[in-house]
Amino acid sequence: MMIHINEAGPMNFLRTLLIIILAYYVIKFVVKLFAPYLLKKAVDKVQKKAEQQYRNQQQESSVEEGKTVIDKKPKNGKQSNNSVGEYVDFEELD
């Protein structure tokens, strides 16, 4: 039984290099072909989301004339960290 192993020669190297270059240009062509379509889909999706948020905001902020609305200040969940340390002023000695 004889197993045929491809040898690393200059022709195989050139063939591999040619395949890599060809694949690069094919991928580049396909990306240029489909990039505008994918970009347009992404922009449309973001635009629809923004419109939906705007409509939700308009519905929430619509108050009948003559009614009084009191919005309560949300509780501040964050507490400031005032204990960062002590400031020491250094003086340069001669």
CSV table of N, CA, C and O in Angstrom, one decimal:
chain,number,residue,atom,x,y,z
A,1,MET,N,0.8,-1.2,0.0
A,1,MET,CA,0.0,0.0,0.0
A,1,MET,C,0.9,1.2,0.0
A,1,MET,O,1.7,1.4,0.9
A,2,MET,N,0.6,2.1,-0.9
A,2,MET,CA,1.5,3.3,-1.1
A,2,MET,C,0.6,4.5,-0.8
A,2,MET,O,-0.4,4.7,-1.4
A,3,ILE,N,1.1,5.4,0.1
A,3,ILE,CA,0.4,6.6,0.4
A,3,ILE,C,1.1,7.8,-0.3
A,3,ILE,O,2.3,7.9,-0.1
A,4,HIS,N,0.3,8.5,-1.0
A,4,HIS,CA,0.9,9.6,-1.8
A,4,HIS,C,0.8,10.9,-0.9
A,4,HIS,O,-0.3,11.3,-0.5
A,5,ILE,N,1.9,11.5,-0.6
A,5,ILE,CA,2.0,12.7,0.2
A,5,ILE,C,2.5,13.8,-0.8
A,5,ILE,O,3.5,13.7,-1.5
A,6,ASN,N,1.7,14.9,-0.7
A,6,ASN,CA,2.2,16.1,-1.5
A,6,ASN,C,3.4,16.7,-1.0
A,6,ASN,O,3.5,16.9,0.2
A,7,GLU,N,4.4,16.9,-1.8
A,7,GLU,CA,5.6,17.5,-1.4
A,7,GLU,C,5.5,19.0,-1.4
A,7,GLU,O,4.8,19.6,-2.3
A,8,ALA,N,6.3,19.6,-0.6
A,8,ALA,CA,6.3,21.1,-0.5
A,8,ALA,C,7.3,21.5,-1.6
A,8,ALA,O,8.5,21.5,-1.4
A,9,GLY,N,6.8,21.9,-2.7
A,9,GLY,CA,7.6,22.4,-3.8
A,9,GLY,C,7.2,23.8,-4.3
A,9,GLY,O,6.2,24.3,-3.8
A,10,PRO,N,8.0,24.3,-5.2
A,10,PRO,CA,7.7,25.7,-5.6
A,10,PRO,C,6.3,25.7,-6.4
A,10,PRO,O,5.6,26.7,-6.3
A,11,MET,N,6.0,24.7,-7.1
A,11,MET,CA,4.7,24.7,-7.8
A,11,MET,C,3.5,24.7,-6.9
A,11,MET,O,2.5,25.4,-7.0
A,12,ASN,N,3.6,23.8,-5.8
A,12,ASN,CA,2.5,23.8,-4.8
A,12,ASN,C,2.4,25.1,-4.1
A,12,ASN,O,1.3,25.5,-3.7
A,13,PHE,N,3.5,25.7,-3.8
A,13,PHE,CA,3.5,27.0,-3.1
A,13,PHE,C,2.8,28.0,-3.9
A,13,PHE,O,2.0,28.8,-3.5
A,14,LEU,N,3.2,28.1,-5.2
A,14,LEU,CA,2.6,29.1,-6.1
A,14,LEU,C,1.1,28.8,-6.3
A,14,LEU,O,0.3,29.7,-6.3
A,15,ARG,N,0.7,27.5,-6.4
A,15,ARG,CA,-0.7,27.2,-6.5
A,15,ARG,C,-1.5,27.6,-5.2
A,15,ARG,O,-2.6,28.2,-5.3
A,16,THR,N,-0.9,27.4,-4.1
A,16,THR,CA,-1.5,27.8,-2.8
A,16,THR,C,-1.6,29.3,-2.7
A,16,THR,O,-2.7,29.9,-2.3
A,17,LEU,N,-0.6,30.0,-3.1
A,17,LEU,CA,-0.6,31.4,-3.1
A,17,LEU,C,-1.6,32.0,-4.1
A,17,LEU,O,-2.4,32.9,-3.7
A,18,LEU,N,-1.8,31.4,-5.2
A,18,LEU,CA,-2.8,31.8,-6.2
A,18,LEU,C,-4.2,31.6,-5.7
A,18,LEU,O,-5.1,32.5,-5.8
A,19,ILE,N,-4.4,30.5,-5.0
A,19,ILE,CA,-5.7,30.2,-4.4
A,19,ILE,C,-6.1,31.3,-3.3
A,19,ILE,O,-7.2,31.8,-3.3
A,20,ILE,N,-5.1,31.6,-2.5
A,20,ILE,CA,-5.3,32.6,-1.4
A,20,ILE,C,-5.6,34.0,-2.1
A,20,ILE,O,-6.6,34.6,-1.6
A,21,ILE,N,-4.9,34.4,-3.1
A,21,ILE,CA,-5.1,35.6,-3.7
A,21,ILE,C,-6.5,35.7,-4.4
A,21,ILE,O,-7.2,36.6,-4.3
A,22,LEU,N,-6.8,34.6,-5.1
A,22,LEU,CA,-8.1,34.5,-5.7
A,22,LEU,C,-9.3,34.5,-4.7
A,22,LEU,O,-10.2,35.2,-4.9
A,23,ALA,N,-9.1,33.8,-3.6
A,23,ALA,CA,-10.1,33.9,-2.6
A,23,ALA,C,-10.3,35.3,-2.0
A,23,ALA,O,-11.4,35.7,-1.7
A,24,TYR,N,-9.2,36.0,-1.8
A,24,TYR,CA,-9.2,37.3,-1.3
A,24,TYR,C,-10.0,38.2,-2.2
A,24,TYR,O,-10.9,39.0,-1.8
A,25,TYR,N,-9.8,38.2,-3.5
A,25,TYR,CA,-10.5,39.0,-4.4
A,25,TYR,C,-11.9,38.6,-4.6
A,25,TYR,O,-12.8,39.5,-4.8
A,26,VAL,N,-12.2,37.4,-4.5
A,26,VAL,CA,-13.6,36.9,-4.6
A,26,VAL,C,-14.4,37.4,-3.3
A,26,VAL,O,-15.5,38.0,-3.5
A,27,ILE,N,-13.8,37.3,-2.2
A,27,ILE,CA,-14.5,37.8,-1.0
A,27,ILE,C,-14.6,39.3,-1.0
A,27,ILE,O,-15.7,39.9,-0.7
A,28,LYS,N,-13.6,40.0,-1.5
A,28,LYS,CA,-13.7,41.5,-1.6
A,28,LYS,C,-14.8,41.9,-2.6
A,28,LYS,O,-15.6,42.8,-2.3
A,29,PHE,N,-15.0,41.2,-3.7
A,29,PHE,CA,-16.0,41.4,-4.6
A,29,PHE,C,-17.4,41.2,-4.0
A,29,PHE,O,-18.3,42.0,-4.2
A,30,VAL,N,-17.6,40.1,-3.3
A,30,VAL,CA,-18.8,39.7,-2.7
A,30,VAL,C,-19.2,40.8,-1.6
A,30,VAL,O,-20.4,41.2,-1.5
A,31,VAL,N,-18.2,41.2,-0.9
A,31,VAL,CA,-18.5,42.2,0.2
A,31,VAL,C,-19.0,43.5,-0.5
A,31,VAL,O,-19.9,44.1,0.0
A,32,LYS,N,-18.3,43.9,-1.5
A,32,LYS,CA,-18.7,45.2,-2.2
A,32,LYS,C,-20.1,45.0,-2.8
A,32,LYS,O,-20.8,46.0,-2.9
A,33,LEU,N,-20.4,43.8,-3.2
A,33,LEU,CA,-21.7,43.6,-3.8
A,33,LEU,C,-22.9,43.7,-2.8
A,33,LEU,O,-23.9,44.3,-3.0
A,34,PHE,N,-22.6,43.1,-1.6
A,34,PHE,CA,-23.7,43.0,-0.6
A,34,PHE,C,-23.6,44.0,0.5
A,34,PHE,O,-24.6,44.2,1.3
A,35,ALA,N,-22.5,44.7,0.6
A,35,ALA,CA,-22.4,45.7,1.7
A,35,ALA,C,-23.5,46.8,1.7
A,35,ALA,O,-24.0,47.1,2.7
A,36,PRO,N,-23.8,47.4,0.5
A,36,PRO,CA,-24.8,48.4,0.5
A,36,PRO,C,-26.2,47.9,1.0
A,36,PRO,O,-26.9,48.6,1.7
A,37,TYR,N,-26.5,46.7,0.6
A,37,TYR,CA,-27.8,46.1,1.0
A,37,TYR,C,-27.8,45.9,2.5
A,37,TYR,O,-28.8,46.2,3.2
A,38,LEU,N,-26.7,45.3,3.0
A,38,LEU,CA,-26.7,45.1,4.5
A,38,LEU,C,-26.7,46.4,5.3
A,38,LEU,O,-27.3,46.5,6.3
A,39,LEU,N,-26.0,47.4,4.8
A,39,LEU,CA,-25.9,48.7,5.5
A,39,LEU,C,-27.3,49.3,5.4
A,39,LEU,O,-27.7,49.9,6.5
A,40,LYS,N,-28.0,49.2,4.3
A,40,LYS,CA,-29.3,49.8,4.2
A,40,LYS,C,-30.3,49.1,5.2
A,40,LYS,O,-31.1,49.8,5.9
A,41,LYS,N,-30.2,47.8,5.3
A,41,LYS,CA,-31.0,47.0,6.3
A,41,LYS,C,-30.7,47.5,7.7
A,41,LYS,O,-31.7,47.7,8.5
A,42,ALA,N,-29.5,47.7,8.0
A,42,ALA,CA,-29.1,48.1,9.4
A,42,ALA,C,-29.6,49.5,9.7
A,42,ALA,O,-30.2,49.8,10.8
A,43,VAL,N,-29.5,50.4,8.7
A,43,VAL,CA,-30.0,51.8,8.9
A,43,VAL,C,-31.5,51.8,9.1
A,43,VAL,O,-32.1,52.5,9.9
A,44,ASP,N,-32.2,51.0,8.3
A,44,ASP,CA,-33.7,50.9,8.4
A,44,ASP,C,-34.1,50.4,9.7
A,44,ASP,O,-35.1,50.9,10.3
A,45,LYS,N,-33.4,49.4,10.2
A,45,LYS,CA,-33.7,48.8,11.5
A,45,LYS,C,-33.5,49.8,12.6
A,45,LYS,O,-34.4,50.0,13.5
A,46,VAL,N,-32.4,50.6,12.6
A,46,VAL,CA,-32.2,51.6,13.6
A,46,VAL,C,-33.2,52.7,13.5
A,46,VAL,O,-33.7,53.2,14.5
A,47,GLN,N,-33.6,53.1,12.3
A,47,GLN,CA,-34.6,54.1,12.1
A,47,GLN,C,-36.0,53.7,12.6
A,47,GLN,O,-36.6,54.5,13.3
A,48,LYS,N,-36.4,52.5,12.4
A,48,LYS,CA,-37.6,52.0,12.9
A,48,LYS,C,-37.6,52.0,14.4
A,48,LYS,O,-38.6,52.4,15.1
A,49,LYS,N,-36.5,51.6,15.0
A,49,LYS,CA,-36.4,51.6,16.5
A,49,LYS,C,-36.5,53.0,17.0
A,49,LYS,O,-37.2,53.2,18.0
A,50,ALA,N,-35.9,54.0,16.4
A,50,ALA,CA,-35.9,55.3,16.8
A,50,ALA,C,-37.3,55.9,16.7
A,50,ALA,O,-37.8,56.6,17.6
A,51,GLU,N,-38.0,55.6,15.6
A,51,GLU,CA,-39.4,56.0,15.4
A,51,GLU,C,-40.3,55.5,16.5
A,51,GLU,O,-41.2,56.1,17.0
A,52,GLN,N,-40.1,54.2,16.8
A,52,GLN,CA,-40.9,53.5,17.8
A,52,GLN,C,-40.7,54.2,19.2
A,52,GLN,O,-41.6,54.5,20.0
A,53,GLN,N,-39.5,54.5,19.5
A,53,GLN,CA,-39.2,55.1,20.8
A,53,GLN,C,-39.8,56.5,20.8
A,53,GLN,O,-40.3,57.0,21.9
A,54,TYR,N,-39.7,57.3,19.7
A,54,TYR,CA,-40.3,58.6,19.7
A,54,TYR,C,-41.8,58.5,19.9
A,54,TYR,O,-42.4,59.3,20.6
A,55,ARG,N,-42.5,57.5,19.2
A,55,ARG,CA,-44.0,57.4,19.4
A,55,ARG,C,-44.3,57.0,20.8
A,55,ARG,O,-45.3,57.6,21.4
A,56,ASN,N,-43.5,56.2,21.5
A,56,ASN,CA,-43.8,55.8,22.9
A,56,ASN,C,-43.6,57.0,23.8
A,56,ASN,O,-44.4,57.2,24.7
A,57,GLN,N,-42.6,57.8,23.5
A,57,GLN,CA,-42.4,59.0,24.3
A,57,GLN,C,-43.5,60.0,24.1
A,57,GLN,O,-43.9,60.7,25.1
A,58,GLN,N,-44.0,60.2,22.9
A,58,GLN,CA,-45.1,61.1,22.6
A,58,GLN,C,-46.4,60.6,23.4
A,58,GLN,O,-47.1,61.4,23.9
A,59,GLN,N,-46.6,59.3,23.4
A,59,GLN,CA,-47.8,58.8,24.1
A,59,GLN,C,-47.7,59.0,25.6
A,59,GLN,O,-48.7,59.3,26.2
A,60,GLU,N,-46.5,58.8,26.1
A,60,GLU,CA,-46.3,59.0,27.6
A,60,GLU,C,-46.4,60.4,28.0
A,60,GLU,O,-46.9,60.7,29.0
A,61,SER,N,-46.0,61.3,27.1
A,61,SER,CA,-45.9,62.7,27.5
A,61,SER,C,-47.2,63.5,27.2
A,61,SER,O,-47.4,64.6,27.5
A,62,SER,N,-48.2,62.8,26.5
A,62,SER,CA,-49.4,63.5,26.2
A,62,SER,C,-50.3,63.6,27.4
A,62,SER,O,-50.7,62.5,27.9
A,63,VAL,N,-50.6,64.8,27.9
A,63,VAL,CA,-51.4,65.0,29.0
A,63,VAL,C,-52.6,65.9,28.6
A,63,VAL,O,-52.4,66.9,27.9
A,64,GLU,N,-53.7,65.5,29.1
A,64,GLU,CA,-54.9,66.3,28.7
A,64,GLU,C,-54.7,67.7,29.3
A,64,GLU,O,-54.2,67.9,30.4
A,65,GLU,N,-55.3,68.7,28.6
A,65,GLU,CA,-55.2,70.1,29.1
A,65,GLU,C,-56.0,70.3,30.3
A,65,GLU,O,-57.1,69.8,30.4
A,66,GLY,N,-55.4,71.0,31.3
A,66,GLY,CA,-56.1,71.2,32.6
A,66,GLY,C,-55.7,70.2,33.7
A,66,GLY,O,-56.1,70.4,34.8
A,67,LYS,N,-55.1,69.1,33.3
A,67,LYS,CA,-54.7,68.1,34.3
A,67,LYS,C,-53.4,68.5,34.9
A,67,LYS,O,-52.5,69.0,34.2
A,68,THR,N,-53.2,68.1,36.2
A,68,THR,CA,-51.9,68.4,36.8
A,68,THR,C,-51.2,67.0,37.0
A,68,THR,O,-51.8,66.1,37.5
A,69,VAL,N,-49.9,67.0,36.5
A,69,VAL,CA,-49.2,65.8,36.6
A,69,VAL,C,-48.0,66.0,37.5
A,69,VAL,O,-47.2,67.0,37.3
A,70,ILE,N,-47.7,65.2,38.5
A,70,ILE,CA,-46.6,65.3,39.3
A,70,ILE,C,-45.7,64.2,39.1
A,70,ILE,O,-46.0,63.0,39.4
A,71,ASP,N,-44.5,64.5,38.6
A,71,ASP,CA,-43.5,63.4,38.4
A,71,ASP,C,-42.6,63.4,39.6
A,71,ASP,O,-42.0,64.4,40.0
A,72,LYS,N,-42.4,62.3,40.2
A,72,LYS,CA,-41.6,62.1,41.4
A,72,LYS,C,-40.1,61.9,40.9
A,72,LYS,O,-39.9,61.2,40.0
A,73,LYS,N,-39.2,62.5,41.7
A,73,LYS,CA,-37.8,62.3,41.4
A,73,LYS,C,-37.4,60.9,41.8
A,73,LYS,O,-37.7,60.4,42.8
A,74,PRO,N,-36.8,60.2,40.8
A,74,PRO,CA,-36.4,58.8,41.1
A,74,PRO,C,-35.4,58.7,42.2
A,74,PRO,O,-34.6,59.6,42.4
A,75,LYS,N,-35.5,57.7,43.0
A,75,LYS,CA,-34.5,57.5,44.1
A,75,LYS,C,-33.1,57.3,43.5
A,75,LYS,O,-33.0,56.5,42.5
A,76,ASN,N,-32.1,57.9,44.0
A,76,ASN,CA,-30.8,57.8,43.5
A,76,ASN,C,-30.2,56.5,44.1
A,76,ASN,O,-29.9,56.5,45.3
A,77,GLY,N,-30.0,55.6,43.2
A,77,GLY,CA,-29.5,54.3,43.7
A,77,GLY,C,-28.0,54.3,43.9
A,77,GLY,O,-27.4,53.5,44.6
A,78,LYS,N,-27.3,55.3,43.3
A,78,LYS,CA,-25.8,55.4,43.5
A,78,LYS,C,-25.5,56.3,44.7
A,78,LYS,O,-26.1,57.3,44.9
A,79,GLN,N,-24.6,55.9,45.4
A,79,GLN,CA,-24.1,56.7,46.6
A,79,GLN,C,-22.7,57.1,46.2
A,79,GLN,O,-21.9,56.3,45.7
A,80,SER,N,-22.5,58.4,46.5
A,80,SER,CA,-21.1,58.9,46.1
A,80,SER,C,-20.1,58.3,47.1
A,80,SER,O,-20.4,58.1,48.3
A,81,ASN,N,-18.9,58.1,46.6
A,81,ASN,CA,-17.9,57.5,47.4
A,81,ASN,C,-16.9,58.7,47.8
A,81,ASN,O,-16.0,59.0,47.1
A,82,ASN,N,-17.2,59.3,48.9
A,82,ASN,CA,-16.4,60.4,49.4
A,82,ASN,C,-15.2,60.0,50.1
A,82,ASN,O,-14.3,60.8,50.4
A,83,SER,N,-15.1,58.7,50.4
A,83,SER,CA,-13.9,58.2,51.2
A,83,SER,C,-12.8,57.7,50.2
A,83,SER,O,-12.4,56.6,50.2
A,84,VAL,N,-12.4,58.6,49.3
A,84,VAL,CA,-11.4,58.2,48.3
A,84,VAL,C,-10.0,58.2,48.9
A,84,VAL,O,-9.1,57.5,48.4
A,85,GLY,N,-9.8,58.9,50.0
A,85,GLY,CA,-8.5,59.0,50.6
A,85,GLY,C,-8.2,60.4,51.0
A,85,GLY,O,-8.9,61.3,50.8
A,86,GLU,N,-7.0,60.5,51.6
A,86,GLU,CA,-6.6,61.8,52.1
A,86,GLU,C,-5.6,62.4,51.2
A,86,GLU,O,-4.8,61.8,50.6
A,87,TYR,N,-5.8,63.7,51.0
A,87,TYR,CA,-4.9,64.5,50.1
A,87,TYR,C,-3.7,64.9,50.8
A,87,TYR,O,-3.9,65.6,51.9
A,88,VAL,N,-2.5,64.7,50.3
A,88,VAL,CA,-1.3,65.1,51.0
A,88,VAL,C,-0.6,66.0,50.1
A,88,VAL,O,-0.3,65.7,48.9
A,89,ASP,N,-0.2,67.2,50.6
A,89,ASP,CA,0.5,68.2,49.8
A,89,ASP,C,2.0,68.0,50.1
A,89,ASP,O,2.4,68.2,51.2
A,90,PHE,N,2.7,67.7,49.0
A,90,PHE,CA,4.2,67.5,49.2
A,90,PHE,C,4.9,68.8,48.8
A,90,PHE,O,4.5,69.5,47.8
A,91,GLU,N,5.9,69.1,49.5
A,91,GLU,CA,6.8,70.3,49.2
A,91,GLU,C,8.1,69.7,48.8
A,91,GLU,O,8.6,68.8,49.3
A,92,GLU,N,8.7,70.4,47.8
A,92,GLU,CA,10.0,70.0,47.3
A,92,GLU,C,11.1,70.6,48.2
A,92,GLU,O,11.1,71.8,48.5
A,93,LEU,N,12.0,69.8,48.7
A,93,LEU,CA,13.1,70.3,49.6
A,93,LEU,C,14.4,70.6,48.7
A,93,LEU,O,14.7,69.9,47.8
A,94,ASP,N,15.1,71.6,49.1
A,94,ASP,CA,16.3,71.9,48.4
A,94,ASP,C,17.5,71.1,48.9
A,94,ASP,O,17.7,70.6,50.0
